[in-house]
């Protein structure tokens, strides 16, 4: 049979309806919607009984799925019917939230867990559409609404949405989500990471309604600080995509109409001579309003430029030194867990502010949108990255596509965030040809999607053969990115802190140099000699010595030590000291500051003073 005939036959067979492709639709995040956050019923399913039948066939691919399929969310018809699951009598978990820190028995669980939420809905008005929007689910999510599959999404840290219009109904609805956080070699990240693989619906879930034709995307940016030209693009979706959108920035007295073409695209450009730039010193945001038909979408947008010149980073045309800190999206309370609320995000960024930071590296995956928006309001510059971490299946095209999707979804979500100045492609990846090809491809993609930001990647350094005190950064990736960033642990994985005084650097690139990590482990409250590992004194001394060493690097444009708070890691078993936590935080997992916090605070204070 020819391939064509086979495809045709396949299309005619009465298979289950095709699942949808997940969409990002960044405008959903600023629209009001019905929150589905709160208590969700759950069933732990390590053998995936709810997903596969006993012949290991996915139940949702059957034309006539058995009532034992969890996604159908049924109750026995009468006392005689055998059904071996029941969401009604199941326990609950909070959404958003990881499952690991909510139930003792789920602390180290990696596998499938089913969530179910029932919600009342008023019904769609004439011509309205509905989308089910997930802030993130780690790692794979199969989404069902009222027994119908919407789709499968992969990747734990980016938003996705499915159109729910045909399946959502007036009255009570059931959403079932199978979340599976098993690790795979060909996934992004891969099997091995130095952070805990929190599973679950870790970010908010909402049902958002929009008109039949709606504004799905808008991009707006400052092109040049000299001309103050602002430009952007708009995307309408729906039958009447060829139309017009009104854009206004009331505070600037700007109002214009943008025509969209048959595919819903429109672009605009205007001069805003009175525009104030967004900067850490003055994080000015403007209300931007977009109107079309009966709908109106409002966002808060800042305008700035960022570029490099030789070894400098220029923000709005002026050199800036990045006083940074790395942050994991993790709480500083006993037990850790994913950050799920604005107050928790605020706690982390408040510590960063107390350190006198003007920059955060949000490691090692895109953080919650709330975190990025809050950083923007507080005047904190942001580095955002995708979890291309350590080893990745570099020669696997499917792996590349996953990473590429994460990159474009991250860019799409945060394109309008002035605070985000750096997209990072990877962390500590080995220097070899397949890896460099993989990352160059990603770099090309990032540049084609976004010309308003700088690209980087946390690279590595090595000792010069035969001269241990000479540290070299040599990586073909450095030729591709805009900022030469690297992680270095002189004094922790590489000798003792006193080594810092002897180190010389060879970094042969005429680009800004950024140290994306340095640090030392310390158990808060453990004191001793400054040469004793895991004491607060060791960490404090390492900071002192490292800061002095970094001051000698020509072209240094900033750094982000590792890391703001202690975080859970399966690679940190040392009893009584680590107990499953990476202890390189400046703040403990209980929220107590360590000595080195004040060392860095003071250093940044002096830098800040000197820049005035
Ligand atoms: C690194 C990694 C980071 C680790 C850190 C450490 O270089 O980028 O994810 O947690 O070192 O503590 O070893």
Short mmCIF file of C-alpha atoms in Angstrom, two decimals, residues 74-590:
data_model
loop_
_atom_site.label_atom_id
_atom_site.label_comp_id
_atom_site.label_asym_id
_atom_site.label_seq_id
_atom_site.Cartn_x
_atom_site.Cartn_y
_atom_site.Cartn_z
CA UNK A 74 -17.08 7.77 36.29
CA UNK A 75 -18.85 6.33 39.32
CA UNK A 76 -20.16 2.74 39.39
CA UNK A 77 -23.67 2.69 37.87
CA UNK A 78 -24.86 0.48 40.68
CA UNK A 79 -23.46 -1.76 43.38
CA UNK A 80 -22.75 -4.57 40.89
CA UNK A 81 -20.39 -2.62 38.65
CA UNK A 82 -16.67 -3.18 39.21
CA UNK A 83 -14.68 0.04 38.90
CA UNK A 84 -11.35 0.14 40.66
CA UNK A 85 -10.83 3.87 41.03
CA UNK A 86 -12.93 6.65 42.46
CA UNK A 87 -12.00 10.33 42.40
CA UNK A 88 -14.91 11.20 44.69
CA UNK A 89 -13.45 9.29 47.63
CA UNK A 90 -9.82 10.13 46.79
CA UNK A 91 -7.70 12.54 48.87
CA UNK A 92 -6.79 16.03 47.69
CA UNK A 93 -3.68 18.01 46.82
CA UNK A 94 -3.33 21.76 46.41
CA UNK A 95 -2.92 23.22 42.95
CA UNK A 96 -0.65 24.98 42.26
CA UNK A 97 1.87 22.88 44.09
CA UNK A 98 4.32 20.04 43.80
CA UNK A 99 3.03 16.75 45.19
CA UNK A 100 6.33 15.91 46.92
CA UNK A 101 6.12 18.37 49.77
CA UNK A 102 2.38 18.04 50.35
CA UNK A 103 2.30 14.36 51.30
CA UNK A 104 5.05 12.63 53.24
CA UNK A 105 4.64 9.44 51.19
CA UNK A 106 5.10 11.37 47.93
CA UNK A 107 8.36 13.05 48.91
CA UNK A 108 10.49 10.99 46.55
CA UNK A 109 7.76 9.86 44.18
CA UNK A 110 8.55 9.99 40.47
CA UNK A 111 5.83 8.61 38.23
CA UNK A 112 2.22 9.09 37.28
CA UNK A 113 -0.33 10.85 39.43
CA UNK A 114 -3.86 11.71 38.33
CA UNK A 115 -5.53 14.98 39.26
CA UNK A 116 -9.25 15.66 38.99
CA UNK A 117 -11.13 18.92 39.49
CA UNK A 118 -14.86 19.48 39.17
CA UNK A 119 -15.99 23.02 38.46
CA UNK A 120 -19.18 24.88 37.67
CA UNK A 121 -19.29 26.89 34.51
CA UNK A 122 -21.92 29.40 33.39
CA UNK A 123 -21.72 28.25 29.78
CA UNK A 124 -20.27 29.96 26.73
CA UNK A 125 -22.02 33.00 25.32
CA UNK A 126 -22.80 33.13 21.61
CA UNK A 127 -19.53 33.03 19.65
CA UNK A 128 -17.29 32.73 22.71
CA UNK A 129 -14.31 30.38 22.95
CA UNK A 130 -12.73 28.82 26.02
CA UNK A 131 -9.16 27.77 26.75
CA UNK A 132 -7.81 25.64 29.57
CA UNK A 133 -4.58 27.30 30.60
CA UNK A 134 -1.81 25.67 32.65
CA UNK A 135 1.07 27.73 34.05
CA UNK A 136 3.17 24.53 34.05
CA UNK A 137 2.99 20.82 34.81
CA UNK A 138 6.08 18.71 35.40
CA UNK A 139 6.89 16.81 33.13
CA UNK A 140 4.29 15.21 30.89
CA UNK A 141 0.63 16.16 31.15
CA UNK A 142 -2.30 14.41 29.45
CA UNK A 143 -5.31 16.66 29.71
CA UNK A 144 -8.97 15.55 29.52
CA UNK A 145 -12.13 17.57 29.82
CA UNK A 146 -15.45 15.81 30.41
CA UNK A 147 -13.97 12.53 29.21
CA UNK A 148 -12.46 13.97 26.00
CA UNK A 149 -8.72 14.16 25.51
CA UNK A 150 -7.46 17.66 24.78
CA UNK A 151 -3.79 16.79 24.34
CA UNK A 152 -0.40 15.83 25.76
CA UNK A 153 2.20 18.38 26.76
CA UNK A 154 5.87 17.76 27.55
CA UNK A 155 8.14 20.03 29.57
CA UNK A 156 7.85 21.10 33.18
CA UNK A 157 8.34 24.85 33.20
CA UNK A 158 6.45 26.55 30.41
CA UNK A 159 2.76 27.42 30.03
CA UNK A 160 0.36 25.71 27.65
CA UNK A 161 -3.28 25.94 26.73
CA UNK A 162 -5.86 23.80 24.98
CA UNK A 163 -9.01 25.00 23.35
CA UNK A 164 -11.90 23.72 25.44
CA UNK A 165 -14.73 25.25 23.37
CA UNK A 166 -16.25 22.02 22.01
CA UNK A 167 -16.15 20.17 25.31
CA UNK A 168 -16.86 22.62 28.12
CA UNK A 169 -20.49 22.69 29.19
CA UNK A 170 -22.89 24.71 31.30
CA UNK A 171 -23.08 23.20 34.76
CA UNK A 172 -20.57 20.80 36.30
CA UNK A 173 -17.42 19.94 34.36
CA UNK A 174 -14.61 17.49 35.11
CA UNK A 175 -10.96 18.12 34.24
CA UNK A 176 -8.65 15.16 34.63
CA UNK A 177 -4.90 15.54 34.20
CA UNK A 178 -2.42 12.71 34.23
CA UNK A 179 0.92 14.17 35.29
CA UNK A 180 4.01 12.01 34.89
CA UNK A 181 7.41 13.21 36.12
CA UNK A 182 9.51 10.16 35.31
CA UNK A 183 12.95 11.12 34.05
CA UNK A 184 14.24 10.03 30.65
CA UNK A 185 17.64 10.18 29.01
CA UNK A 186 16.22 11.92 25.95
CA UNK A 187 14.16 14.45 27.91
CA UNK A 188 15.01 18.07 28.78
CA UNK A 189 16.36 18.03 31.45
CA UNK A 190 17.77 14.54 31.23
CA UNK A 191 18.21 11.90 33.97
CA UNK A 192 20.76 13.80 36.00
CA UNK A 193 20.27 17.18 37.66
CA UNK A 194 21.41 18.79 40.91
CA UNK A 195 17.86 19.75 41.90
CA UNK A 196 14.84 17.82 42.97
CA UNK A 197 12.41 16.74 40.25
CA UNK A 198 9.23 18.14 41.81
CA UNK A 199 6.15 16.66 40.13
CA UNK A 200 2.63 17.92 39.65
CA UNK A 201 0.52 20.84 38.55
CA UNK A 202 3.07 23.22 39.94
CA UNK A 203 1.54 26.43 38.56
CA UNK A 204 -1.98 27.86 38.31
CA UNK A 205 -4.75 26.45 36.13
CA UNK A 206 -7.50 28.64 34.66
CA UNK A 207 -10.37 28.49 32.24
CA UNK A 208 -10.26 31.62 30.11
CA UNK A 209 -12.98 32.72 27.72
CA UNK A 210 -12.34 34.96 24.72
CA UNK A 211 -14.45 36.27 21.83
CA UNK A 212 -14.68 34.26 18.59
CA UNK A 213 -11.86 36.41 17.21
CA UNK A 214 -9.36 37.49 19.83
CA UNK A 215 -5.95 39.05 20.39
CA UNK A 216 -3.69 36.06 20.98
CA UNK A 217 -0.25 37.70 20.95
CA UNK A 218 1.23 41.17 21.11
CA UNK A 219 4.86 42.17 21.12
CA UNK A 220 6.01 45.66 21.93
CA UNK A 221 9.53 46.98 22.35
CA UNK A 222 11.76 50.01 22.26
CA UNK A 223 13.95 49.88 19.14
CA UNK A 224 16.49 52.48 20.07
CA UNK A 225 17.10 54.71 23.08
CA UNK A 226 18.24 57.46 20.75
CA UNK A 227 15.26 57.65 18.39
CA UNK A 228 12.78 56.39 21.00
CA UNK A 229 11.01 54.44 18.32
CA UNK A 230 8.63 51.83 19.69
CA UNK A 231 7.49 48.99 17.42
CA UNK A 232 5.66 45.72 17.66
CA UNK A 233 3.41 43.05 16.25
CA UNK A 234 -0.08 41.81 16.97
CA UNK A 235 -1.72 38.50 16.20
CA UNK A 236 -5.47 38.03 15.99
CA UNK A 237 -6.96 34.54 15.94
CA UNK A 238 -10.36 33.54 14.65
CA UNK A 239 -12.65 33.85 11.65
CA UNK A 240 -12.48 37.65 11.53
CA UNK A 241 -8.69 37.80 11.87
CA UNK A 242 -8.44 40.37 9.13
CA UNK A 243 -9.52 43.45 11.06
CA UNK A 244 -8.09 46.19 13.21
CA UNK A 245 -6.73 46.60 16.72
CA UNK A 246 -6.58 49.88 18.65
CA UNK A 247 -3.44 50.32 20.71
CA UNK A 248 -3.11 53.03 23.28
CA UNK A 249 -0.61 54.08 25.91
CA UNK A 250 -2.64 56.73 27.73
CA UNK A 251 0.28 58.10 29.76
CA UNK A 252 2.18 58.83 26.55
CA UNK A 253 -0.90 60.14 24.77
CA UNK A 254 -0.35 57.43 22.14
CA UNK A 255 -3.25 55.97 20.23
CA UNK A 256 -3.14 54.14 16.94
CA UNK A 257 -5.04 51.68 14.86
CA UNK A 258 -3.26 48.60 13.52
CA UNK A 259 -4.73 46.74 10.56
CA UNK A 260 -4.32 42.98 10.55
CA UNK A 261 -3.96 40.89 7.39
CA UNK A 262 -5.83 37.71 6.41
CA UNK A 263 -3.63 35.66 8.75
CA UNK A 264 -4.40 38.02 11.64
CA UNK A 265 -0.98 39.70 11.72
CA UNK A 266 -0.40 43.38 12.04
CA UNK A 267 2.58 45.54 12.92
CA UNK A 268 3.12 49.07 14.16
CA UNK A 269 5.79 51.66 14.82
CA UNK A 270 5.73 55.07 16.43
CA UNK A 271 7.98 57.63 18.04
CA UNK A 272 7.55 58.30 21.74
CA UNK A 273 9.83 61.26 22.48
CA UNK A 274 8.65 61.59 26.08
CA UNK A 275 9.17 57.94 26.92
CA UNK A 276 10.93 57.19 30.20
CA UNK A 277 13.16 54.15 30.11
CA UNK A 278 12.68 51.17 32.39
CA UNK A 279 15.76 50.61 34.55
CA UNK A 280 16.58 49.11 37.98
CA UNK A 281 16.77 52.66 39.39
CA UNK A 282 13.41 53.60 37.91
CA UNK A 283 11.38 50.54 36.88
CA UNK A 284 8.83 52.59 34.99
CA UNK A 285 5.94 50.62 33.49
CA UNK A 286 3.29 51.99 31.15
CA UNK A 287 -0.22 50.73 30.79
CA UNK A 288 -0.64 49.41 27.25
CA UNK A 289 -4.22 48.83 26.12
CA UNK A 290 -5.24 46.77 23.10
CA UNK A 291 -8.82 46.80 21.90
CA UNK A 292 -10.55 44.87 19.19
CA UNK A 293 -14.26 44.25 18.66
CA UNK A 294 -15.72 43.97 22.14
CA UNK A 295 -12.54 42.90 23.88
CA UNK A 296 -9.83 44.83 25.59
CA UNK A 297 -6.52 43.52 26.92
CA UNK A 298 -4.31 45.54 29.24
CA UNK A 299 -0.71 44.97 30.22
CA UNK A 300 2.02 46.87 32.07
CA UNK A 301 5.06 47.27 29.85
CA UNK A 302 8.50 48.76 30.38
CA UNK A 303 10.74 50.07 27.60
CA UNK A 304 14.51 49.68 27.52
CA UNK A 305 17.34 48.71 25.22
CA UNK A 306 20.11 46.26 25.94
CA UNK A 307 23.21 45.57 23.87
CA UNK A 308 26.91 44.99 24.22
CA UNK A 309 29.85 47.08 23.16
CA UNK A 310 33.23 45.38 23.41
CA UNK A 311 33.38 44.11 26.99
CA UNK A 312 30.48 46.22 28.24
CA UNK A 313 26.78 45.62 28.61
CA UNK A 314 24.80 48.74 27.83
CA UNK A 315 21.35 49.25 29.33
CA UNK A 316 19.61 52.18 27.67
CA UNK A 317 22.98 53.05 26.18
CA UNK A 318 24.84 53.15 29.52
CA UNK A 319 27.25 50.56 30.98
CA UNK A 320 25.72 48.39 33.69
CA UNK A 321 27.36 46.05 36.18
CA UNK A 322 25.16 43.07 37.09
CA UNK A 323 25.07 42.61 40.84
CA UNK A 324 23.37 39.24 40.74
CA UNK A 325 22.35 36.14 42.61
CA UNK A 326 21.16 32.76 41.33
CA UNK A 327 17.73 31.57 42.43
CA UNK A 328 15.97 28.21 42.21
CA UNK A 329 12.18 28.35 42.20
CA UNK A 330 12.09 26.92 45.64
CA UNK A 331 10.81 27.93 49.07
CA UNK A 332 12.84 28.68 52.14
CA UNK A 333 10.69 26.89 54.68
CA UNK A 334 11.22 23.55 56.30
CA UNK A 335 10.67 21.02 53.53
CA UNK A 336 11.38 23.18 50.50
CA UNK A 337 8.90 22.86 47.66
CA UNK A 338 8.05 24.89 44.59
CA UNK A 339 7.22 28.57 44.85
CA UNK A 340 3.52 28.87 44.10
CA UNK A 341 2.36 32.30 45.22
CA UNK A 342 3.22 35.95 44.68
CA UNK A 343 4.09 36.32 48.39
CA UNK A 344 6.62 33.50 48.18
CA UNK A 345 8.17 34.95 45.03
CA UNK A 346 8.30 38.30 46.81
CA UNK A 347 10.17 36.76 49.73
CA UNK A 348 12.93 35.53 47.41
CA UNK A 349 13.21 38.80 45.53
CA UNK A 350 13.16 40.80 48.75
CA UNK A 351 16.27 38.92 49.86
CA UNK A 352 17.84 39.64 46.50
CA UNK A 353 17.06 43.34 47.01
CA UNK A 354 18.50 43.23 50.54
CA UNK A 355 21.70 41.88 49.02
CA UNK A 356 21.76 45.07 46.88
CA UNK A 357 21.21 43.05 43.72
CA UNK A 358 20.04 44.57 40.48
CA UNK A 359 20.02 41.20 38.71
CA UNK A 360 18.84 37.62 39.25
CA UNK A 361 19.73 34.50 37.35
CA UNK A 362 16.54 32.43 37.44
CA UNK A 363 18.10 28.96 37.29
CA UNK A 364 17.81 26.35 35.71
CA UNK A 365 14.46 26.54 33.92
CA UNK A 366 11.89 29.25 33.22
CA UNK A 367 10.41 30.36 36.54
CA UNK A 368 6.80 31.27 37.19
CA UNK A 369 5.57 34.30 35.24
CA UNK A 370 4.64 35.89 38.58
CA UNK A 371 8.31 35.85 39.56
CA UNK A 372 9.42 37.57 36.36
CA UNK A 373 6.69 40.22 36.55
CA UNK A 374 7.51 40.91 40.17
CA UNK A 375 11.23 41.25 39.40
CA UNK A 376 10.26 43.75 36.74
CA UNK A 377 8.18 45.81 39.16
CA UNK A 378 11.01 45.77 41.71
CA UNK A 379 13.60 46.88 39.17
CA UNK A 380 15.54 43.63 39.01
CA UNK A 381 17.10 42.52 35.72
CA UNK A 382 16.53 38.87 34.81
CA UNK A 383 18.46 36.03 33.19
CA UNK A 384 16.06 33.29 32.15
CA UNK A 385 17.13 29.83 30.99
CA UNK A 386 15.92 26.50 29.66
CA UNK A 387 16.84 23.21 31.38
CA UNK A 388 19.49 22.15 28.88
CA UNK A 389 21.66 21.03 31.75
CA UNK A 390 24.90 19.00 31.88
CA UNK A 391 24.35 16.12 29.51
CA UNK A 392 21.56 16.09 26.97
CA UNK A 393 20.95 13.65 24.16
CA UNK A 394 22.70 16.00 21.75
CA UNK A 395 22.26 13.91 18.60
CA UNK A 396 18.60 13.14 19.11
CA UNK A 397 16.38 15.33 16.91
CA UNK A 398 13.35 14.80 19.16
CA UNK A 399 15.37 16.05 22.13
CA UNK A 400 16.41 19.08 20.13
CA UNK A 401 12.78 19.79 19.24
CA UNK A 402 11.78 19.63 22.92
CA UNK A 403 14.50 22.10 23.87
CA UNK A 404 13.58 24.33 20.92
CA UNK A 405 9.92 24.35 21.96
CA UNK A 406 10.84 25.26 25.53
CA UNK A 407 13.01 28.08 24.24
CA UNK A 408 10.34 29.53 21.98
CA UNK A 409 7.62 29.10 24.62
CA UNK A 410 9.77 30.91 27.17
CA UNK A 411 10.45 33.73 24.72
CA UNK A 412 6.80 33.97 23.75
CA UNK A 413 5.65 34.17 27.36
CA UNK A 414 8.11 36.85 28.45
CA UNK A 415 8.79 38.79 25.26
CA UNK A 416 7.23 41.96 26.69
CA UNK A 417 9.11 41.84 29.99
CA UNK A 418 11.67 44.63 29.94
CA UNK A 419 13.39 43.12 32.99
CA UNK A 420 14.46 40.02 31.05
CA UNK A 421 17.72 40.91 29.33
CA UNK A 422 19.35 37.51 28.83
CA UNK A 423 18.11 34.23 27.39
CA UNK A 424 20.41 31.45 28.43
CA UNK A 425 20.62 28.35 26.29
CA UNK A 426 22.33 25.86 28.58
CA UNK A 427 24.25 25.17 31.77
CA UNK A 428 27.66 23.47 32.06
CA UNK A 429 27.50 21.43 28.90
CA UNK A 430 30.51 19.48 27.62
CA UNK A 431 32.54 21.04 24.83
CA UNK A 432 32.11 18.73 21.83
CA UNK A 433 30.84 18.99 18.30
CA UNK A 434 27.28 17.59 18.60
CA UNK A 435 26.64 19.77 21.64
CA UNK A 436 27.93 22.89 19.95
CA UNK A 437 25.81 22.15 16.88
CA UNK A 438 22.74 21.66 19.09
CA UNK A 439 23.33 24.91 20.97
CA UNK A 440 24.19 26.93 17.85
CA UNK A 441 20.90 25.84 16.35
CA UNK A 442 19.12 26.98 19.51
CA UNK A 443 20.98 30.28 19.38
CA UNK A 444 19.87 30.82 15.79
CA UNK A 445 16.31 30.15 16.78
CA UNK A 446 16.44 32.52 19.75
CA UNK A 447 17.85 35.29 17.58
CA UNK A 448 15.20 34.82 14.92
CA UNK A 449 12.47 35.09 17.57
CA UNK A 450 13.88 37.94 19.59
CA UNK A 451 16.31 40.68 18.63
CA UNK A 452 15.79 42.67 21.80
CA UNK A 453 17.85 40.56 24.18
CA UNK A 454 21.30 39.12 24.72
CA UNK A 455 22.15 35.45 24.49
CA UNK A 456 24.34 33.54 26.86
CA UNK A 457 24.94 30.10 28.37
CA UNK A 458 26.65 29.12 31.61
CA UNK A 459 29.89 27.61 30.28
CA UNK A 460 32.88 26.12 32.10
CA UNK A 461 36.53 26.95 32.66
CA UNK A 462 39.49 24.61 32.93
CA UNK A 463 43.04 24.74 34.21
CA UNK A 464 45.72 25.30 31.62
CA UNK A 465 47.62 22.01 31.17
CA UNK A 466 50.68 22.12 33.39
CA UNK A 467 49.70 25.46 35.00
CA UNK A 468 46.97 24.82 37.52
CA UNK A 469 46.75 28.47 38.56
CA UNK A 470 45.96 29.60 35.05
CA UNK A 471 42.25 29.26 34.41
CA UNK A 472 41.10 29.28 30.81
CA UNK A 473 37.74 29.74 29.17
CA UNK A 474 37.85 28.17 25.73
CA UNK A 475 34.62 27.18 24.12
CA UNK A 476 33.33 27.61 20.55
CA UNK A 477 30.00 28.55 22.11
CA UNK A 478 31.63 31.74 23.37
CA UNK A 479 31.88 32.86 19.73
CA UNK A 480 28.13 32.46 19.30
CA UNK A 481 26.68 34.05 22.43
CA UNK A 482 26.76 37.76 23.34
CA UNK A 483 28.03 37.37 26.90
CA UNK A 484 30.78 34.95 27.90
CA UNK A 485 29.37 33.45 31.09
CA UNK A 486 30.89 30.61 33.04
CA UNK A 487 30.53 28.84 36.36
CA UNK A 488 33.62 28.48 38.48
CA UNK A 489 34.18 26.86 41.86
CA UNK A 490 37.79 27.73 42.72
CA UNK A 491 37.97 27.17 46.49
CA UNK A 492 35.23 24.53 46.64
CA UNK A 493 35.48 21.84 43.94
CA UNK A 494 38.85 23.23 42.91
CA UNK A 495 41.22 23.63 45.84
CA UNK A 496 40.68 25.70 48.97
CA UNK A 497 39.62 29.38 49.10
CA UNK A 498 43.25 30.53 49.44
CA UNK A 499 43.79 29.35 45.86
CA UNK A 500 41.77 32.35 44.64
CA UNK A 501 44.70 34.67 45.36
CA UNK A 502 46.95 32.75 42.93
CA UNK A 503 44.58 32.36 40.01
CA UNK A 504 45.14 34.13 36.70
CA UNK A 505 42.47 34.21 34.02
CA UNK A 506 42.80 33.73 30.27
CA UNK A 507 39.58 34.65 28.53
CA UNK A 508 40.35 35.43 24.91
CA UNK A 509 37.05 37.02 23.85
CA UNK A 510 36.27 40.66 23.31
CA UNK A 511 32.85 40.28 24.89
CA UNK A 512 31.43 41.01 28.34
CA UNK A 513 32.53 38.41 30.90
CA UNK A 514 30.01 37.20 33.45
CA UNK A 515 30.52 34.65 36.25
CA UNK A 516 27.24 32.77 36.37
CA UNK A 517 28.11 30.76 39.51
CA UNK A 518 30.53 30.46 42.39
CA UNK A 519 29.87 29.32 45.92
CA UNK A 520 30.47 26.95 48.80
CA UNK A 521 28.27 24.71 50.94
CA UNK A 522 27.52 25.77 54.52
CA UNK A 523 25.13 24.39 57.05
CA UNK A 524 23.50 27.34 58.75
CA UNK A 525 24.47 27.42 62.42
CA UNK A 526 27.55 25.22 61.91
CA UNK A 527 30.62 27.17 62.99
CA UNK A 528 34.32 26.43 63.00
CA UNK A 529 37.60 27.28 61.37
CA UNK A 530 37.39 28.94 57.98
CA UNK A 531 39.13 25.94 56.41
CA UNK A 532 36.52 23.49 57.73
CA UNK A 533 34.08 22.42 55.04
CA UNK A 534 30.40 23.24 55.51
CA UNK A 535 30.98 25.84 58.22
CA UNK A 536 29.53 29.30 57.74
CA UNK A 537 33.09 30.61 58.15
CA UNK A 538 34.33 28.59 55.16
CA UNK A 539 31.56 29.95 52.97
CA UNK A 540 32.19 33.49 54.19
CA UNK A 541 35.91 33.20 53.50
CA UNK A 542 35.27 31.74 50.06
CA UNK A 543 33.10 34.75 49.22
CA UNK A 544 35.79 37.18 50.42
CA UNK A 545 38.54 35.50 48.45
CA UNK A 546 36.43 35.00 45.34
CA UNK A 547 35.23 38.61 45.27
CA UNK A 548 38.84 39.81 45.42
CA UNK A 549 39.77 37.39 42.63
CA UNK A 550 36.90 38.48 40.40
CA UNK A 551 37.86 42.12 40.77
CA UNK A 552 41.02 41.24 38.81
CA UNK A 553 39.13 39.99 35.74
CA UNK A 554 39.37 42.47 32.93
CA UNK A 555 36.00 43.04 31.26
CA UNK A 556 33.93 41.56 34.08
CA UNK A 557 30.38 42.84 33.76
CA UNK A 558 28.89 41.10 36.77
CA UNK A 559 28.25 37.82 38.54
CA UNK A 560 25.55 35.74 40.16
CA UNK A 561 26.83 33.57 43.03
CA UNK A 562 25.30 30.16 43.66
CA UNK A 563 22.74 30.42 45.30
CA UNK A 564 20.17 32.50 47.24
CA UNK A 565 18.70 29.72 49.38
CA UNK A 566 19.42 26.04 50.12
CA UNK A 567 17.41 23.76 47.85
CA UNK A 568 16.49 20.11 47.66
CA UNK A 569 18.79 17.89 45.66
CA UNK A 570 18.92 14.09 45.44
CA UNK A 571 22.67 14.38 44.90
CA UNK A 572 23.33 15.73 48.41
CA UNK A 573 23.02 12.87 50.90
CA UNK A 574 25.61 13.85 53.55
CA UNK A 575 23.84 13.09 56.87
CA UNK A 576 23.40 15.87 59.44
CA UNK A 577 24.79 18.42 57.00
CA UNK A 578 23.09 18.14 53.65
CA UNK A 579 20.24 15.72 54.39
CA UNK A 580 19.07 15.98 50.81
CA UNK A 581 19.72 19.72 50.40
CA UNK A 582 22.33 21.56 48.41
CA UNK A 583 23.69 23.87 51.14
CA UNK A 584 25.25 26.57 48.98
CA UNK A 585 22.46 28.97 49.86
CA UNK A 586 23.20 32.34 51.45
CA UNK A 587 19.93 31.74 53.27
CA UNK A 588 19.12 28.37 54.85
CA UNK A 589 16.20 26.15 53.93
CA UNK A 590 14.51 27.55 57.04
#
